[in-house]
Short mmCIF file of C-alpha atoms in Angstrom, two decimals:
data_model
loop_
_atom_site.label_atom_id
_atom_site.label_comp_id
_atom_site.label_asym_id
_atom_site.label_seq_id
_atom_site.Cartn_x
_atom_site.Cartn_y
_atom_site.Cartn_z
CA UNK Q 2 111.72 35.77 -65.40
CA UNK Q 3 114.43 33.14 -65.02
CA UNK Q 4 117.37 34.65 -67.35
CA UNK Q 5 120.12 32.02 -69.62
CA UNK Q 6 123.52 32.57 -67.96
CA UNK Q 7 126.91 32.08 -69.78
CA UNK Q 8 129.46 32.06 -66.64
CA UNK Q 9 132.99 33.44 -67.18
CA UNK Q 10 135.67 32.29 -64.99
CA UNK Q 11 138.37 34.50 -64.10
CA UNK Q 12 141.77 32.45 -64.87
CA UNK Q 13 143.76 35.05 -65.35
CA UNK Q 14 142.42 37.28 -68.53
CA UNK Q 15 142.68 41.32 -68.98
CA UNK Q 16 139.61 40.63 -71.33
CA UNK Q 17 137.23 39.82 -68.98
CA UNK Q 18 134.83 42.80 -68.86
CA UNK Q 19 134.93 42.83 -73.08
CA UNK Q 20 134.03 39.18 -73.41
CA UNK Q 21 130.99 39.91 -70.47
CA UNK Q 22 130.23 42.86 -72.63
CA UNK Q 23 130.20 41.14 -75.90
CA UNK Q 24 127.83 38.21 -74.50
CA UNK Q 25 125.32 40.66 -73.53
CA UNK Q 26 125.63 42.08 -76.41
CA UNK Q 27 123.91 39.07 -77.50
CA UNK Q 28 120.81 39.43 -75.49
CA UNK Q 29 122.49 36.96 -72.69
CA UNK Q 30 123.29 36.94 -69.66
CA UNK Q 31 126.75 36.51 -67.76
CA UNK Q 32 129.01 37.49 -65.27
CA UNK Q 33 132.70 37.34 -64.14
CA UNK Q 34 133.59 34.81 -60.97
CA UNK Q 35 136.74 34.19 -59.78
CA UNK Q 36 138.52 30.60 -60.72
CA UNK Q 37 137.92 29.41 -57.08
CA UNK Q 38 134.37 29.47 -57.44
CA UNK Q 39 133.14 26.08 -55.07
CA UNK Q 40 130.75 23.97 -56.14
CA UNK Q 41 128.17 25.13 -53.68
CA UNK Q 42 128.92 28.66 -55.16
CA UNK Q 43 128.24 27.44 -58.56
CA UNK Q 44 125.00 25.18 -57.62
CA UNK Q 45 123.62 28.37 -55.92
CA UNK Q 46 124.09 30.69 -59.90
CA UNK Q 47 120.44 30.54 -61.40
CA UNK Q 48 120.35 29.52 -65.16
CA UNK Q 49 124.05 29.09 -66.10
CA UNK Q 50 124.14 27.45 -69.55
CA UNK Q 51 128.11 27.11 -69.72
CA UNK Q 52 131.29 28.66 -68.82
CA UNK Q 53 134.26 30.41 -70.28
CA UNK Q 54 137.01 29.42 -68.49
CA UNK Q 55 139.01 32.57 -69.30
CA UNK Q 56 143.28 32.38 -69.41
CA UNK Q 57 145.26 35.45 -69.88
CA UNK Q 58 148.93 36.33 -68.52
CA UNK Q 59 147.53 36.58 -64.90
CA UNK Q 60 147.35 32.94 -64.87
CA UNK Q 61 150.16 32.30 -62.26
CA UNK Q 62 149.40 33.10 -58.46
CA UNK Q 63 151.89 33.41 -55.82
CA UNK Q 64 153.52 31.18 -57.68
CA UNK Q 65 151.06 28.64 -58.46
CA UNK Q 66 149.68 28.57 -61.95
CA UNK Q 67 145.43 28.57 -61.22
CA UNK Q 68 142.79 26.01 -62.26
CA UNK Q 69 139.39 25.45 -61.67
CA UNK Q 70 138.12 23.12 -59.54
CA UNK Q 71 137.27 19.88 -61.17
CA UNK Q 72 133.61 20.19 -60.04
CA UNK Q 73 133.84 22.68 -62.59
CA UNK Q 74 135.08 20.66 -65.68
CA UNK Q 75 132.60 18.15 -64.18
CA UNK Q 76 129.23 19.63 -63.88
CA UNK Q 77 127.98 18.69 -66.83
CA UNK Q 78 127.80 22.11 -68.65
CA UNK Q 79 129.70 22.94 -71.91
CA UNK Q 80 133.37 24.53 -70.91
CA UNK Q 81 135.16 26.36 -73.26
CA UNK Q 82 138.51 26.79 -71.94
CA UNK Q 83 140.50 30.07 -74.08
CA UNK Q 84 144.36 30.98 -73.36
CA UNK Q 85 144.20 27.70 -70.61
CA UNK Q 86 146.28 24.18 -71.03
CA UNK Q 87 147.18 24.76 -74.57
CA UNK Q 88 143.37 26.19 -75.50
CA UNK Q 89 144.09 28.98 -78.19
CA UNK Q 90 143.13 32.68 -77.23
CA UNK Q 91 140.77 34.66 -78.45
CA UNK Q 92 140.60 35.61 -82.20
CA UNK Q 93 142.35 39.15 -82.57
CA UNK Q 94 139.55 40.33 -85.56
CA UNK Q 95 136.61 41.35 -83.38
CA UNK Q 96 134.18 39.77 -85.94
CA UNK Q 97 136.09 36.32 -85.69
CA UNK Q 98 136.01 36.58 -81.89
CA UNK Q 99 131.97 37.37 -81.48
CA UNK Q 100 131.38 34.84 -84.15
CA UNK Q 101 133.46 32.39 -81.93
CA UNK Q 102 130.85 33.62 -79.06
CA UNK Q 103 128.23 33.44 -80.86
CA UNK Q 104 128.45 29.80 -81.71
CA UNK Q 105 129.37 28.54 -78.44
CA UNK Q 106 126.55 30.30 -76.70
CA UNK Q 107 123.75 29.51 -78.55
CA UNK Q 108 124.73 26.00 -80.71
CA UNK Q 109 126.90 24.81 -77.80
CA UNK Q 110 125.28 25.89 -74.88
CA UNK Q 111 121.70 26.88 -76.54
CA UNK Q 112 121.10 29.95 -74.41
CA UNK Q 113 118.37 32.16 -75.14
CA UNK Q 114 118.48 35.61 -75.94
CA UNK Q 115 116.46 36.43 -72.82
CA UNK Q 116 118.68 39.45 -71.10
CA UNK Q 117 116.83 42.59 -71.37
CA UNK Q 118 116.14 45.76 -68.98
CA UNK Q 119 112.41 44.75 -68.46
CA UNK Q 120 113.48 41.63 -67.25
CA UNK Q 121 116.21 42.41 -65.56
CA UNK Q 122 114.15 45.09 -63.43
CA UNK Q 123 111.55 42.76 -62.70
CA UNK Q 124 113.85 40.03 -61.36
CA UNK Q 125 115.41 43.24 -59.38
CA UNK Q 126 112.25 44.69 -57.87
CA UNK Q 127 111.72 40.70 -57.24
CA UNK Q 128 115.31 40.13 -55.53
CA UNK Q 129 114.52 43.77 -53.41
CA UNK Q 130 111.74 42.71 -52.16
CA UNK Q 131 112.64 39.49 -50.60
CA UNK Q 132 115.56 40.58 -49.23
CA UNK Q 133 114.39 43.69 -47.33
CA UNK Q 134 110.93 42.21 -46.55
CA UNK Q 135 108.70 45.00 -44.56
CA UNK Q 136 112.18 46.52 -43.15
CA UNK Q 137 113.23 50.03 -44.51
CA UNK Q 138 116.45 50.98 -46.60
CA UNK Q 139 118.45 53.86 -46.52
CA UNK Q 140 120.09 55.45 -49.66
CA UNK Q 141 122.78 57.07 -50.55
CA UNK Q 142 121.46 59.19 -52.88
CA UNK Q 143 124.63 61.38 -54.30
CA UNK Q 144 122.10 62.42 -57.47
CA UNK Q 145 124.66 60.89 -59.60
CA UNK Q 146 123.23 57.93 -63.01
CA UNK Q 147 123.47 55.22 -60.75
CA UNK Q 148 122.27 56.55 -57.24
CA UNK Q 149 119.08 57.78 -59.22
CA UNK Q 150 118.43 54.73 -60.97
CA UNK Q 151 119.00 53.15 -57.59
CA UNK Q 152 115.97 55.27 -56.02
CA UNK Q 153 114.23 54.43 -59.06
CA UNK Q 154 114.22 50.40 -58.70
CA UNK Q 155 114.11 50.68 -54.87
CA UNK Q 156 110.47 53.31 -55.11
CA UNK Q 157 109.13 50.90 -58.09
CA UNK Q 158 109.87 47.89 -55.41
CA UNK Q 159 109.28 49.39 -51.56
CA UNK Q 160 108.15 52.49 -52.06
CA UNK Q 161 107.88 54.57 -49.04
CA UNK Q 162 110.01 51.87 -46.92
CA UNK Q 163 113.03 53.77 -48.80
CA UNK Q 164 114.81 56.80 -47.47
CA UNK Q 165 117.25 58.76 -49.28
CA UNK Q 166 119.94 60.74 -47.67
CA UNK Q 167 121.91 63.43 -49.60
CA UNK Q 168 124.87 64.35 -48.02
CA UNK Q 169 127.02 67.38 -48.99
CA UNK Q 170 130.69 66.90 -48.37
CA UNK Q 171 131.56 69.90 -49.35
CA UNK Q 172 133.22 67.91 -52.57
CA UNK Q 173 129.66 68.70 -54.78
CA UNK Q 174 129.81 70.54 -57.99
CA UNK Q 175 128.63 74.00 -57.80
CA UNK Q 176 124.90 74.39 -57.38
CA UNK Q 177 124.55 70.56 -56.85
CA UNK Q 178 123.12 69.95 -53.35
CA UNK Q 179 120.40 72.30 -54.47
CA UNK Q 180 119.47 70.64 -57.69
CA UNK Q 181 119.35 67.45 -55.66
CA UNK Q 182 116.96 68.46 -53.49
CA UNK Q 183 114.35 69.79 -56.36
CA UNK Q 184 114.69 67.07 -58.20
CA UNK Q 185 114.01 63.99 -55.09
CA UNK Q 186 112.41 65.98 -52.68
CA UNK Q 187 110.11 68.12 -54.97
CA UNK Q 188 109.22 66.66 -58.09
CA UNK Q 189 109.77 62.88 -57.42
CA UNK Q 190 108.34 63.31 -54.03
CA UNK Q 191 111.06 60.83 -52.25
CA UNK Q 192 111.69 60.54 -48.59
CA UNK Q 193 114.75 62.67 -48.72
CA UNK Q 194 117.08 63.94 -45.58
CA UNK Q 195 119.18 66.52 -46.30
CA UNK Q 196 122.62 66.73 -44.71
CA UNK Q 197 125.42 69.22 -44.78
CA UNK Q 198 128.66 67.50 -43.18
CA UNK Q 199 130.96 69.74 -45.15
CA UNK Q 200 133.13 70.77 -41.96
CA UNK Q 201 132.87 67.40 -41.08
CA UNK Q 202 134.08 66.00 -44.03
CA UNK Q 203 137.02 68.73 -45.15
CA UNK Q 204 138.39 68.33 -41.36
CA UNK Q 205 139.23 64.56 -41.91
CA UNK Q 206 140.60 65.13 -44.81
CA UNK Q 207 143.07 67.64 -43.77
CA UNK Q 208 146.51 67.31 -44.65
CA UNK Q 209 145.58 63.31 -46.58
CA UNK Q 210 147.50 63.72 -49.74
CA UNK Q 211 147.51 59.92 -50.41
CA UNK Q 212 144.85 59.19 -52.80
CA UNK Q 213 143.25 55.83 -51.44
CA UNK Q 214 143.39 57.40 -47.87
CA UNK Q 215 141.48 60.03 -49.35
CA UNK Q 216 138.88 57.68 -50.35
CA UNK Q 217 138.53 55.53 -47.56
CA UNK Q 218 137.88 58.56 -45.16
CA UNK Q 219 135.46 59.84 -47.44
CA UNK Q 220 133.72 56.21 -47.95
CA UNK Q 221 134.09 55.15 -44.11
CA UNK Q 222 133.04 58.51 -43.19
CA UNK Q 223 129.67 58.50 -45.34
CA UNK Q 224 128.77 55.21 -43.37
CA UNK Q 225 129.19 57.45 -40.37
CA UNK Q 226 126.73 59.84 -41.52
CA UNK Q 227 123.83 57.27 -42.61
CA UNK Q 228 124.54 55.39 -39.53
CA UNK Q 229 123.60 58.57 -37.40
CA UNK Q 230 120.80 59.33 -39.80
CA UNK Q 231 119.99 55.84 -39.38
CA UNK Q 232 119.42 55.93 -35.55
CA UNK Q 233 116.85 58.79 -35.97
CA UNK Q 234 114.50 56.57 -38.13
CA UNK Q 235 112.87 53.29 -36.97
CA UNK Q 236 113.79 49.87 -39.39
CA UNK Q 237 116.33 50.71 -40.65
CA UNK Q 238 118.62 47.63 -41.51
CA UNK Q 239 119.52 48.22 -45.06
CA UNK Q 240 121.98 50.51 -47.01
CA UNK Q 241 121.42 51.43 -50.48
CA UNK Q 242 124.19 51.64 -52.85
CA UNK Q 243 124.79 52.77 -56.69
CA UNK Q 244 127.28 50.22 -57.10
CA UNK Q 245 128.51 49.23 -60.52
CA UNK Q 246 130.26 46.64 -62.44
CA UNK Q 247 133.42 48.42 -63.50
CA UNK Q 248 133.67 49.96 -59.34
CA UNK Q 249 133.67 45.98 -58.79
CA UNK Q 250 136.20 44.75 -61.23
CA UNK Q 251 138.78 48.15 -60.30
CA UNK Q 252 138.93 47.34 -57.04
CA UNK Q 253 140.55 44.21 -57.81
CA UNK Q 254 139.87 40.49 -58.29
CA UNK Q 255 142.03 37.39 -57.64
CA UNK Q 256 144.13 38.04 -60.36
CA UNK Q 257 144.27 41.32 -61.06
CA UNK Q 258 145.71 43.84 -58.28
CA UNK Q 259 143.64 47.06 -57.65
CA UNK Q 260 143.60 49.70 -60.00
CA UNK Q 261 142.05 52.08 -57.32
CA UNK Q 262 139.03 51.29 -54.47
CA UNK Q 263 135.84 52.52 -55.21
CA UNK Q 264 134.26 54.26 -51.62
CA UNK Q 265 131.47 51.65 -51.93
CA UNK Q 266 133.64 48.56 -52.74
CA UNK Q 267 136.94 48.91 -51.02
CA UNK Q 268 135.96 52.22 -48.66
CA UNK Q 269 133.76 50.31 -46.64
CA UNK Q 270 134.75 49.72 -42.81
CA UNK Q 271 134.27 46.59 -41.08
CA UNK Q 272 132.03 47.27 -38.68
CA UNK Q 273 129.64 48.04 -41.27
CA UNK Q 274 126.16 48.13 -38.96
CA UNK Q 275 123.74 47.90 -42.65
CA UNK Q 276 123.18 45.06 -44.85
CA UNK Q 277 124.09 46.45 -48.37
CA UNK Q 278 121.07 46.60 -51.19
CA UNK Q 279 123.29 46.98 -54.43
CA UNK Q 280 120.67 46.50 -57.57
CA UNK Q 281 123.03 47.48 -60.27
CA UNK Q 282 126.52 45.94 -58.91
CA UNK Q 283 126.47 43.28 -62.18
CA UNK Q 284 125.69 46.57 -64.80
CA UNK Q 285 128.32 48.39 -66.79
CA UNK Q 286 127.83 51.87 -67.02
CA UNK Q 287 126.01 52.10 -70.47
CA UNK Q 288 123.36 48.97 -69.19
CA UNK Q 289 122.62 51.35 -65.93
CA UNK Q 290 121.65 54.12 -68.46
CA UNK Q 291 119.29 51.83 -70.36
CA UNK Q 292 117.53 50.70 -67.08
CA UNK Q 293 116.81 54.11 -66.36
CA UNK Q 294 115.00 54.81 -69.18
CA UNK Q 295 113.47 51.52 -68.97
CA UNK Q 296 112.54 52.95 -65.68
CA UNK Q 297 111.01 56.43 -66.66
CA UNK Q 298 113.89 58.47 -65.76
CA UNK Q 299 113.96 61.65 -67.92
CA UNK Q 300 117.22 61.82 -70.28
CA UNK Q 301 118.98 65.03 -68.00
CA UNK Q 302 118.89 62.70 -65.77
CA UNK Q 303 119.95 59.55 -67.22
CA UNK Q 304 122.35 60.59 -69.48
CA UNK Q 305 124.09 63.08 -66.76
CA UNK Q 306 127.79 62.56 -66.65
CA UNK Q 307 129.47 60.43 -64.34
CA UNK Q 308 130.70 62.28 -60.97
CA UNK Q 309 132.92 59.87 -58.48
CA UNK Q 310 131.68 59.07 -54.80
CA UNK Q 311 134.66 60.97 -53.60
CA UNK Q 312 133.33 63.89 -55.18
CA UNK Q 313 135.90 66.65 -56.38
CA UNK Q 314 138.53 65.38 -53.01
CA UNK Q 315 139.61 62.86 -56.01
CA UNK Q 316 140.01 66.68 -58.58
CA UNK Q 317 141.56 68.56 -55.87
CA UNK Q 318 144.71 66.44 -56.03
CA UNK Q 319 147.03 65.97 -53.08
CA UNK Q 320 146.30 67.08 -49.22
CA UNK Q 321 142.55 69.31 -50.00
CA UNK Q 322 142.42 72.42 -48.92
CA UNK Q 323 139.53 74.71 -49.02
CA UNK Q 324 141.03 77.62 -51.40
CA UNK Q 325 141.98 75.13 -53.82
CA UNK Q 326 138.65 73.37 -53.61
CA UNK Q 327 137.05 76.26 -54.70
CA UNK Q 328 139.40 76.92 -57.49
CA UNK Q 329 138.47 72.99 -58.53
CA UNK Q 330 134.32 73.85 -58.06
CA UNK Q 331 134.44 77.05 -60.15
CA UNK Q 332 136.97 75.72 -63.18
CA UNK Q 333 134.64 73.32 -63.38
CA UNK Q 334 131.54 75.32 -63.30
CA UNK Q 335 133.33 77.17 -66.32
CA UNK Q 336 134.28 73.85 -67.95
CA UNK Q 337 130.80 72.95 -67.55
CA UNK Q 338 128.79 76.31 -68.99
CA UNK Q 339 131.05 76.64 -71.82
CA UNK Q 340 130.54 72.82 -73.07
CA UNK Q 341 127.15 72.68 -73.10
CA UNK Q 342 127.20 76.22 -74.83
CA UNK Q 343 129.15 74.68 -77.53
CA UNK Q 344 127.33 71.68 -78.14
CA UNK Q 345 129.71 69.02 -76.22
CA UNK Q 346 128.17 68.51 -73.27
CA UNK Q 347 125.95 65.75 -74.32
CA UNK Q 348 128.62 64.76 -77.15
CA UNK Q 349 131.48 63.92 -74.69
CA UNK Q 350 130.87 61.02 -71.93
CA UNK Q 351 133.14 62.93 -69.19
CA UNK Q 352 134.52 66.00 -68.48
CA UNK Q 353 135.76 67.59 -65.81
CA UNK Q 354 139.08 69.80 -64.07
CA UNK Q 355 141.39 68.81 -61.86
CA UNK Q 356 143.87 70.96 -59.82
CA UNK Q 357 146.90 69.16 -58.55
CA UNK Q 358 148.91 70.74 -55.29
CA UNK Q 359 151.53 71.92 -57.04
CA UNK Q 360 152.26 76.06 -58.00
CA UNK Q 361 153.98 77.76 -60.99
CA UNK Q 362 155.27 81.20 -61.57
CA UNK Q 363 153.23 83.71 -63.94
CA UNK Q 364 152.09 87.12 -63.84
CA UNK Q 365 149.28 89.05 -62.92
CA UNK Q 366 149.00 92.24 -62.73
CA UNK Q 367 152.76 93.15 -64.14
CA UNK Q 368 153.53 91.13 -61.01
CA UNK Q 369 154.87 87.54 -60.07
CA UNK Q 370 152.57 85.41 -59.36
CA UNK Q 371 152.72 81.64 -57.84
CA UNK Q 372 149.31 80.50 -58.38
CA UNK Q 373 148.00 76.72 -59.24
CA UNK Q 374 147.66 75.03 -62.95
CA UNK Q 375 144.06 73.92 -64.29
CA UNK Q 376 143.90 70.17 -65.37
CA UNK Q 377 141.18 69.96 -68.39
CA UNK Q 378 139.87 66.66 -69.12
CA UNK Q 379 137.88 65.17 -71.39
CA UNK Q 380 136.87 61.68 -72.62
CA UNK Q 381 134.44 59.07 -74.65
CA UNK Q 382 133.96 55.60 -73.47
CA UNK Q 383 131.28 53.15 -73.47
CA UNK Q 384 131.97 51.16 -70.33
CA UNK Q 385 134.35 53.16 -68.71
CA UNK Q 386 136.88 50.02 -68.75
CA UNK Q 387 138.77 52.26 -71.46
CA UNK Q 388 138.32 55.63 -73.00
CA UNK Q 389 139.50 58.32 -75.93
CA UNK Q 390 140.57 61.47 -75.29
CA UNK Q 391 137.95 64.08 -76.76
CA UNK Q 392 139.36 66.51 -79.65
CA UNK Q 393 138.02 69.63 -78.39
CA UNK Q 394 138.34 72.66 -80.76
CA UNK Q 395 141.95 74.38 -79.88
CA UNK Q 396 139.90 77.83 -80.55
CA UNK Q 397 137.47 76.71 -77.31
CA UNK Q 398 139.96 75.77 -75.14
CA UNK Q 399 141.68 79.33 -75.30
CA UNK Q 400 138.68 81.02 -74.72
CA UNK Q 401 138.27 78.31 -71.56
CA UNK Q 402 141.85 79.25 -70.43
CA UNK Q 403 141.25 82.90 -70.66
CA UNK Q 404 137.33 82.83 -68.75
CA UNK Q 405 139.32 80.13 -65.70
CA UNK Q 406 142.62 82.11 -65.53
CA UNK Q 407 140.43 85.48 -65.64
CA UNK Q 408 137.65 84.35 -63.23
CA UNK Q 409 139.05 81.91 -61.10
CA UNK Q 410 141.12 82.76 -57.78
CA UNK Q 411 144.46 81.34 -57.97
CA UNK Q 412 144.44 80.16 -60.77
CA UNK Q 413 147.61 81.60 -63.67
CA UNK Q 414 147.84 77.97 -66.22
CA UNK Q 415 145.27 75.88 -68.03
CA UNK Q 416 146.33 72.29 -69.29
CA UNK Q 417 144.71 69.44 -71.18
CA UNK Q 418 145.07 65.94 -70.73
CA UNK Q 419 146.28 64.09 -73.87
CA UNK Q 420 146.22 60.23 -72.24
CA UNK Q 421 143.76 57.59 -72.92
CA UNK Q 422 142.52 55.04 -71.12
CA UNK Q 423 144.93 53.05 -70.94
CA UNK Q 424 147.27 54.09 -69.61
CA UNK Q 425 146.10 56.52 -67.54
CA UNK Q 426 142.51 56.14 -65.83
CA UNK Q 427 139.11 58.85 -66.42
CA UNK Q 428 139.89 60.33 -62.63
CA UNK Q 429 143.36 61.06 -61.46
CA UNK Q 430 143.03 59.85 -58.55
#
């Protein structure tokens, strides 16, 4: 089904995702293009209605304050320009604002309310299917929300032309790989290939303490791995991916620099031998839950927390080494049993440890001890654009201190993070 499209135009604005949010919200359609967009580019867009051309402080370039092209102002669509040549901003009172959204989408523009899961997976399992054609797609199927919904849209649309590859890294969550394998390869009876590159992995990563180093070894290193799986199948010409919005819009636009690369946006080499298959790329986190229920997925799955390509080489922070790793897995394993004991593991969106490469003095044993310090964290967000900082009971977290610092190798200090997002992101790294 052909879906309304309200078409925001990146002219600088640190509101982007909200306003994309907000108009969905609505039951409509839109996404974010940069203010270059050419007039070919904006012909090819199915069912825009109008366009936000969106000013913010980021409106100056190199220099050069930015416009859009006057095939833009001229295309015969409403244009609602905010924070641009004198245009006020957006109203401050949320109500105000959506109101001000509101009007111009449906009595400006008359849009309808057409944007729903149903239809966007059947104009998915449509778009799949034309693009791969009778050719076969491998996935990279991590287990994560949006890898699964991922094998989910690409069974419901190919079927058996899909493969899914599971690669451990030897940066899974304890008991992970296993749990992967039940779930795919047993009771949703996918083509699944199994592979454990964990020497592989932890021996290109040794001595990397730079964090986006770190992830482009990991990301260029996974194409590696599917390209190798790759050769042993015949077809193959396609590369799944659970590529989201908010991976998109952090690895940087035209305006705004890079708050970090994602391993499936910015990790990517060159010489990339796949054509990518990326269903949920225009989905924020919270829309790629709902399609997975739309899509059958049971609610451990769907609702699972979000884990990062890079895996826990993003938690073990600085140059990874294999001790510390394991200090990182079992923390978390800990983190992990004693939240969903208490009730808080399907209460808070994320949680997780981190261990950063640094040591302390303490005492174990009546002796000194230099060991490493525990990172706790745990947050709420919706979108994952910005999140609050999760008020966990102070009587928990000692009894989490005393179980990590008691059972885990290493380790003599437990901390918790206090910072939102903004200003500091979900990961550390």
């Amino acid at each position: 089904m052909k879906q309304d499209m309200i078409l925001i135009l990146d002219l600088g604005s640190e509101e982007n995702p909200k306003i994309a949010r907000e108009i969905r919200a609505l039951g409509v359609y839109t996404e974010i293009h940069a203010h270059d967009i050419t007039a070919e580019e904006l012909k090819g867009l199915p069912g825009v209605k109008g366009i936000i051309l969106n000013g913010g402080p980021n409106h100056v370039v190199d220099g050069v304050e930015i416009d859009a092209g006057e095939h833009v102002y001229n295309c015969g669509l409403p244009v609602l320009p905010v924070d641009h040549k004198g245009a006020a901003g957006w109203p401050e009172d949320d109500e105000a604002r959506k109101a001000a959204l509101r009007n111009f989408v449906f009595d400006t523009c008359h849009a309808e309310a057409n944007w729903n899961m149903d239809n966007f997976i059947a104009d998915q399992v449509e778009l799949i299917r034309r693009q791969v054609g009778d050719k076969k797609v491998l996935l990279a199927l991590s287990g994560g929300v949006d890898s699964s919904v991922v094998a989910a849209l690409l069974i419901r649309a190919i079927g058996k032309q899909l493969t899914c590859v599971h690669v451990n890294h030897g940066l899974l969550r304890k008991g992970e790989p296993e749990q992967v394998c039940k779930v795919f390869g047993e009771e949703m009876d996918a083509n699944l290939v199994y592979v454990d590159a964990t020497d592989r992995f932890l021996d290109k990563l040794a001595g990397v303490s730079e964090p986006e180093k770190k992830r482009h070894i990991i990301g260029a290193e996974f194409i590696r791995v599917f390209e190798e799986e790759a050769r042993k199948l015949d077809g193959i010409e396609f590369l799944g991916q659970g590529t989201i919005y908010p991976d998109i819009i952090e690895s940087g636009t035209k305006t705004v620099k890079a708050v970090k690369s994602h391993h499936n946006v910015g990790g990517l080499p060159e010489d990339l031998q796949f054509e990518l298959v990326e269903p949920l790329k225009m989905l924020f986190k919270d829309e790629v839950r709902a399609c997975g229920r739309a899509l059958g997925l049971p609610d451990s799955m769907v609702n699972r927390q979000p884990f990062p390509g890079p895996g826990l080489g993003v938690r073990c922070l600085g140059a990874i080494t294999r001790d510390r790793l394991e200090a990182v897995r079992e923390s978390d394993a800990i983190l992990r049993e004693e939240f969903a004991k208490n009730g808080l593991a399907d209460k808070v969106w994320q949680y997780f440890t981190a261990i950063p490469d640094i040591k302390s003095v303490g005492v174990r044993d009546n002796k000194r001890a230099d060991e490493w310090c525990v990172i706790i964290r745990a947050v709420n967000t919706v979108d994952a654009m910005t999140a609050t900082v999760e008020n966990v009971p102070f009587e928990l977290l000692q009894h989490i201190t005393a179980r990590i610092t008691g059972e885990v190798k290493g380790v003599n200090r437990v901390l918790f993070d206090l910072t939102p997002k903004p200003t500091g992101t979900i990961e550390w790294e």
